[in-house]
PDB file of C-alpha atoms in Angstrom:
ATOM      1  CA  UNK Z   5       0.000   0.000   0.000  1.00  0.00           C
ATOM      2  CA  UNK Z   6       1.520   3.329  -1.070  1.00  0.00           C
ATOM      3  CA  UNK Z   7       1.741   5.990   1.586  1.00  0.00           C
ATOM      4  CA  UNK Z   8       0.196   9.352   0.716  1.00  0.00           C
ATOM      5  CA  UNK Z   9       2.586  12.222   0.194  1.00  0.00           C
ATOM      6  CA  UNK Z  10       2.674  15.176   2.561  1.00  0.00           C
ATOM      7  CA  UNK Z  11       1.261  17.480  -0.126  1.00  0.00           C
ATOM      8  CA  UNK Z  12      -1.779  15.241  -0.570  1.00  0.00           C
ATOM      9  CA  UNK Z  13      -2.308  14.983   3.189  1.00  0.00           C
ATOM     10  CA  UNK Z  14      -2.121  18.768   3.567  1.00  0.00           C
ATOM     11  CA  UNK Z  15      -4.521  19.181   0.655  1.00  0.00           C
ATOM     12  CA  UNK Z  16      -6.976  16.776   2.312  1.00  0.00           C
ATOM     13  CA  UNK Z  17      -6.642  18.557   5.667  1.00  0.00           C
ATOM     14  CA  UNK Z  18      -7.255  21.931   4.017  1.00  0.00           C
ATOM     15  CA  UNK Z  19     -10.335  20.600   2.250  1.00  0.00           C
ATOM     16  CA  UNK Z  20     -11.654  19.093   5.495  1.00  0.00           C
ATOM     17  CA  UNK Z  21     -11.134  22.342   7.419  1.00  0.00           C
ATOM     18  CA  UNK Z  22     -12.885  24.315   4.669  1.00  0.00           C
ATOM     19  CA  UNK Z  23     -15.817  21.889   4.788  1.00  0.00           C
ATOM     20  CA  UNK Z  24     -16.060  22.230   8.572  1.00  0.00           C
ATOM     21  CA  UNK Z  25     -15.953  26.038   8.375  1.00  0.00           C
ATOM     22  CA  UNK Z  26     -18.637  26.120   5.649  1.00  0.00           C
ATOM     23  CA  UNK Z  27     -20.837  23.896   7.802  1.00  0.00           C
ATOM     24  CA  UNK Z  28     -20.353  26.162  10.825  1.00  0.00           C
ATOM     25  CA  UNK Z  29     -21.236  29.250   8.790  1.00  0.00           C
ATOM     26  CA  UNK Z  30     -24.391  27.596   7.435  1.00  0.00           C
ATOM     27  CA  UNK Z  31     -25.433  26.557  10.946  1.00  0.00           C
ATOM     28  CA  UNK Z  32     -24.880  30.100  12.224  1.00  0.00           C
ATOM     29  CA  UNK Z  33     -26.981  31.496   9.369  1.00  0.00           C
ATOM     30  CA  UNK Z  34     -29.782  29.032  10.077  1.00  0.00           C
ATOM     31  CA  UNK Z  35     -29.842  30.036  13.737  1.00  0.00           C
ATOM     32  CA  UNK Z  36     -29.470  33.801  13.374  1.00  0.00           C
ATOM     33  CA  UNK Z  37     -31.771  34.571  10.417  1.00  0.00           C
ATOM     34  CA  UNK Z  38     -35.024  34.134  12.422  1.00  0.00           C
ATOM     35  CA  UNK Z  39     -33.628  36.354  15.171  1.00  0.00           C
ATOM     36  CA  UNK Z  40     -32.651  39.045  12.678  1.00  0.00           C
ATOM     37  CA  UNK Z  41     -36.146  38.914  11.168  1.00  0.00           C
ATOM     38  CA  UNK Z  42     -37.668  39.363  14.619  1.00  0.00           C
ATOM     39  CA  UNK Z  43     -35.359  42.316  15.261  1.00  0.00           C
ATOM     40  CA  UNK Z  44     -36.487  43.818  11.931  1.00  0.00           C
ATOM     41  CA  UNK Z  45     -40.104  43.558  13.034  1.00  0.00           C
ATOM     42  CA  UNK Z  46     -39.189  45.225  16.315  1.00  0.00           C
ATOM     43  CA  UNK Z  47     -37.397  48.033  14.470  1.00  0.00           C
ATOM     44  CA  UNK Z  48     -40.434  48.449  12.226  1.00  0.00           C
ATOM     45  CA  UNK Z  49     -42.639  48.758  15.300  1.00  0.00           C
ATOM     46  CA  UNK Z  50     -40.302  51.416  16.721  1.00  0.00           C
ATOM     47  CA  UNK Z  51     -40.469  53.289  13.413  1.00  0.00           C
ATOM     48  CA  UNK Z  52     -44.248  52.994  13.291  1.00  0.00           C
ATOM     49  CA  UNK Z  53     -44.470  54.227  16.877  1.00  0.00           C
ATOM     50  CA  UNK Z  54     -42.387  57.295  16.035  1.00  0.00           C
ATOM     51  CA  UNK Z  55     -44.291  58.067  12.851  1.00  0.00           C
ATOM     52  CA  UNK Z  56     -47.673  57.641  14.510  1.00  0.00           C
ATOM     53  CA  UNK Z  57     -46.592  59.734  17.474  1.00  0.00           C
ATOM     54  CA  UNK Z  58     -45.608  62.626  15.197  1.00  0.00           C
ATOM     55  CA  UNK Z  59     -48.747  62.424  13.048  1.00  0.00           C
ATOM     56  CA  UNK Z  60     -51.046  62.012  16.011  1.00  0.00           C
ATOM     57  CA  UNK Z  61     -49.364  64.854  17.852  1.00  0.00           C
ATOM     58  CA  UNK Z  62     -49.860  67.169  14.907  1.00  0.00           C
ATOM     59  CA  UNK Z  63     -53.507  66.401  14.308  1.00  0.00           C
ATOM     60  CA  UNK Z  64     -54.630  65.789  17.860  1.00  0.00           C
ATOM     61  CA  UNK Z  65     -52.822  68.748  19.322  1.00  0.00           C
ATOM     62  CA  UNK Z  66     -54.615  71.024  16.961  1.00  0.00           C
ATOM     63  CA  UNK Z  67     -58.104  69.481  17.049  1.00  0.00           C
ATOM     64  CA  UNK Z  68     -58.165  67.937  20.500  1.00  0.00           C
ATOM     65  CA  UNK Z  69     -56.264  70.757  22.141  1.00  0.00           C
ATOM     66  CA  UNK Z  70     -58.835  73.236  20.956  1.00  0.00           C
ATOM     67  CA  UNK Z  71     -61.696  70.957  22.026  1.00  0.00           C
ATOM     68  CA  UNK Z  72     -60.261  70.424  25.499  1.00  0.00           C
ATOM     69  CA  UNK Z  73     -59.495  74.097  25.910  1.00  0.00           C
ATOM     70  CA  UNK Z  74     -63.191  74.762  25.283  1.00  0.00           C
ATOM     71  CA  UNK Z  75     -63.987  72.449  28.220  1.00  0.00           C
ATOM     72  CA  UNK Z  76     -61.448  74.194  30.465  1.00  0.00           C
ATOM     73  CA  UNK Z  77     -62.788  77.681  29.591  1.00  0.00           C
ATOM     74  CA  UNK Z  78     -65.531  77.380  32.171  1.00  0.00           C
ATOM     75  CA  UNK Z  79     -62.992  76.737  34.942  1.00  0.00           C
ATOM     76  CA  UNK Z  80     -59.884  78.822  34.131  1.00  0.00           C
ATOM     77  CA  UNK Z  81     -59.101  81.903  32.068  1.00  0.00           C
ATOM     78  CA  UNK Z  82     -58.828  81.476  28.272  1.00  0.00           C
ATOM     79  CA  UNK Z  83     -55.010  81.275  28.030  1.00  0.00           C
ATOM     80  CA  UNK Z  84     -54.828  78.615  30.752  1.00  0.00           C
ATOM     81  CA  UNK Z  85     -57.629  76.703  29.065  1.00  0.00           C
ATOM     82  CA  UNK Z  86     -55.471  76.397  25.920  1.00  0.00           C
ATOM     83  CA  UNK Z  87     -52.435  75.311  27.961  1.00  0.00           C
ATOM     84  CA  UNK Z  88     -54.350  72.630  29.875  1.00  0.00           C
ATOM     85  CA  UNK Z  89     -56.050  71.331  26.719  1.00  0.00           C
ATOM     86  CA  UNK Z  90     -52.784  70.852  24.853  1.00  0.00           C
ATOM     87  CA  UNK Z  91     -50.999  69.458  27.926  1.00  0.00           C
ATOM     88  CA  UNK Z  92     -53.698  66.804  28.417  1.00  0.00           C
ATOM     89  CA  UNK Z  93     -53.278  65.605  24.851  1.00  0.00           C
ATOM     90  CA  UNK Z  94     -49.490  65.519  25.166  1.00  0.00           C
ATOM     91  CA  UNK Z  95     -49.727  63.170  28.154  1.00  0.00           C
ATOM     92  CA  UNK Z  96     -52.154  60.848  26.334  1.00  0.00           C
ATOM     93  CA  UNK Z  97     -49.910  60.660  23.244  1.00  0.00           C
ATOM     94  CA  UNK Z  98     -46.815  59.939  25.328  1.00  0.00           C
ATOM     95  CA  UNK Z  99     -48.610  57.047  27.046  1.00  0.00           C
ATOM     96  CA  UNK Z 100     -49.578  55.545  23.655  1.00  0.00           C
ATOM     97  CA  UNK Z 101     -46.016  55.976  22.323  1.00  0.00           C
ATOM     98  CA  UNK Z 102     -44.642  54.341  25.501  1.00  0.00           C
ATOM     99  CA  UNK Z 103     -46.894  51.315  24.997  1.00  0.00           C
ATOM    100  CA  UNK Z 104     -45.679  50.934  21.393  1.00  0.00           C
ATOM    101  CA  UNK Z 105     -42.051  51.182  22.536  1.00  0.00           C
ATOM    102  CA  UNK Z 106     -42.595  48.425  25.105  1.00  0.00           C
ATOM    103  CA  UNK Z 107     -44.123  46.156  22.446  1.00  0.00           C
ATOM    104  CA  UNK Z 108     -41.209  46.854  20.077  1.00  0.00           C
ATOM    105  CA  UNK Z 109     -38.649  46.281  22.854  1.00  0.00           C
ATOM    106  CA  UNK Z 110     -40.072  42.795  23.403  1.00  0.00           C
ATOM    107  CA  UNK Z 111     -39.164  41.907  19.812  1.00  0.00           C
ATOM    108  CA  UNK Z 112     -35.459  42.721  20.391  1.00  0.00           C
ATOM    109  CA  UNK Z 113     -34.580  39.616  22.434  1.00  0.00           C
ATOM    110  CA  UNK Z 114     -31.589  37.549  21.256  1.00  0.00           C
ATOM    111  CA  UNK Z 115     -30.767  34.099  22.560  1.00  0.00           C
ATOM    112  CA  UNK Z 116     -27.455  33.749  20.727  1.00  0.00           C
ATOM    113  CA  UNK Z 117     -26.467  30.721  18.672  1.00  0.00           C
ATOM    114  CA  UNK Z 118     -25.951  27.859  21.153  1.00  0.00           C
ATOM    115  CA  UNK Z 119     -25.910  25.101  18.517  1.00  0.00           C
ATOM    116  CA  UNK Z 120     -23.247  26.908  16.504  1.00  0.00           C
ATOM    117  CA  UNK Z 121     -21.076  27.482  19.571  1.00  0.00           C
ATOM    118  CA  UNK Z 122     -21.444  23.840  20.652  1.00  0.00           C
ATOM    119  CA  UNK Z 123     -20.625  22.553  17.163  1.00  0.00           C
ATOM    120  CA  UNK Z 124     -17.610  24.885  16.903  1.00  0.00           C
ATOM    121  CA  UNK Z 125     -16.318  23.660  20.279  1.00  0.00           C
ATOM    122  CA  UNK Z 126     -16.682  20.040  19.151  1.00  0.00           C
ATOM    123  CA  UNK Z 127     -14.878  20.818  15.886  1.00  0.00           C
ATOM    124  CA  UNK Z 128     -12.004  22.500  17.731  1.00  0.00           C
ATOM    125  CA  UNK Z 129     -11.775  19.514  20.088  1.00  0.00           C
ATOM    126  CA  UNK Z 130     -11.722  17.099  17.130  1.00  0.00           C
ATOM    127  CA  UNK Z 131      -9.008  19.057  15.312  1.00  0.00           C
ATOM    128  CA  UNK Z 132      -6.976  19.376  18.525  1.00  0.00           C
ATOM    129  CA  UNK Z 133      -7.291  15.634  19.119  1.00  0.00           C
ATOM    130  CA  UNK Z 134      -6.205  14.884  15.548  1.00  0.00           C
ATOM    131  CA  UNK Z 135      -3.189  17.186  15.868  1.00  0.00           C
ATOM    132  CA  UNK Z 136      -2.221  15.576  19.187  1.00  0.00           C
ATOM    133  CA  UNK Z 137      -2.579  12.111  17.631  1.00  0.00           C
ATOM    134  CA  UNK Z 138      -0.445  13.206  14.670  1.00  0.00           C
ATOM    135  CA  UNK Z 139       2.237  14.587  16.984  1.00  0.00           C
ATOM    136  CA  UNK Z 140       2.235  11.340  18.967  1.00  0.00           C
ATOM    137  CA  UNK Z 141       2.545   9.322  15.743  1.00  0.00           C
ATOM    138  CA  UNK Z 142       5.486  11.450  14.589  1.00  0.00           C
ATOM    139  CA  UNK Z 143       7.222  11.028  17.974  1.00  0.00           C
ATOM    140  CA  UNK Z 144       6.641   7.280  17.815  1.00  0.00           C
ATOM    141  CA  UNK Z 145       8.066   7.096  14.283  1.00  0.00           C
ATOM    142  CA  UNK Z 146      11.099   9.174  15.290  1.00  0.00           C
ATOM    143  CA  UNK Z 147      11.619   6.843  18.259  1.00  0.00           C
ATOM    144  CA  UNK Z 148      11.762   3.891  15.848  1.00  0.00           C
ATOM    145  CA  UNK Z 149       8.244   2.477  16.145  1.00  0.00           C
ATOM    146  CA  UNK Z 150       6.611   1.183  12.954  1.00  0.00           C
ATOM    147  CA  UNK Z 151       4.598   3.661  10.909  1.00  0.00           C
ATOM    148  CA  UNK Z 152       0.863   3.474  11.905  1.00  0.00           C
ATOM    149  CA  UNK Z 153      -1.579   2.089   9.356  1.00  0.00           C
ATOM    150  CA  UNK Z 154      -4.569   4.413   8.725  1.00  0.00           C
ATOM    151  CA  UNK Z 155      -7.794   3.079  10.233  1.00  0.00           C
ATOM    152  CA  UNK Z 156      -6.057   0.764  12.731  1.00  0.00           C
ATOM    153  CA  UNK Z 157      -5.308   1.421  16.368  1.00  0.00           C
ATOM    154  CA  UNK Z 158      -1.686   2.340  16.996  1.00  0.00           C
ATOM    155  CA  UNK Z 159      -0.367   0.203  19.859  1.00  0.00           C
ATOM    156  CA  UNK Z 160       2.778   2.312  20.182  1.00  0.00           C
ATOM    157  CA  UNK Z 161       0.784   5.469  20.980  1.00  0.00           C
ATOM    158  CA  UNK Z 162      -1.437   5.732  24.007  1.00  0.00           C
ATOM    159  CA  UNK Z 163      -4.230   8.302  23.928  1.00  0.00           C
TER     160      UNK Z 163
END
């Protein structure tokens, strides 16, 4: 049986590492895409909250402020009636905007990528084990032990 040359072994190792890295990247994508979509929905809700707050403030401050100031006219002088009418509407709009912000904030929760991290740790452990095994084989060969046959246990090297 012909032994593979170092160039071929390095080529195989490089191909294996590239395959592992591609797999890790695909796993990370599969885990993170749903979270990114959820964050996009949350950002859209924040944007909608801001837009609605501005539009509602414009229209309601004008219409509602004047209507409420008419109610306050019987209690306070005219200028204070306008102030209280517009202030009441400002508080109501801020409460609505706060509720929308809380809903949007709930959409911004990230759990990370535990499967990707676990798989990466296992890959690093496998590569480290293979490197250690290779180093042990080289030391055994240098010490005069027979060259190990691929796929068989090496009695000269203890794990």
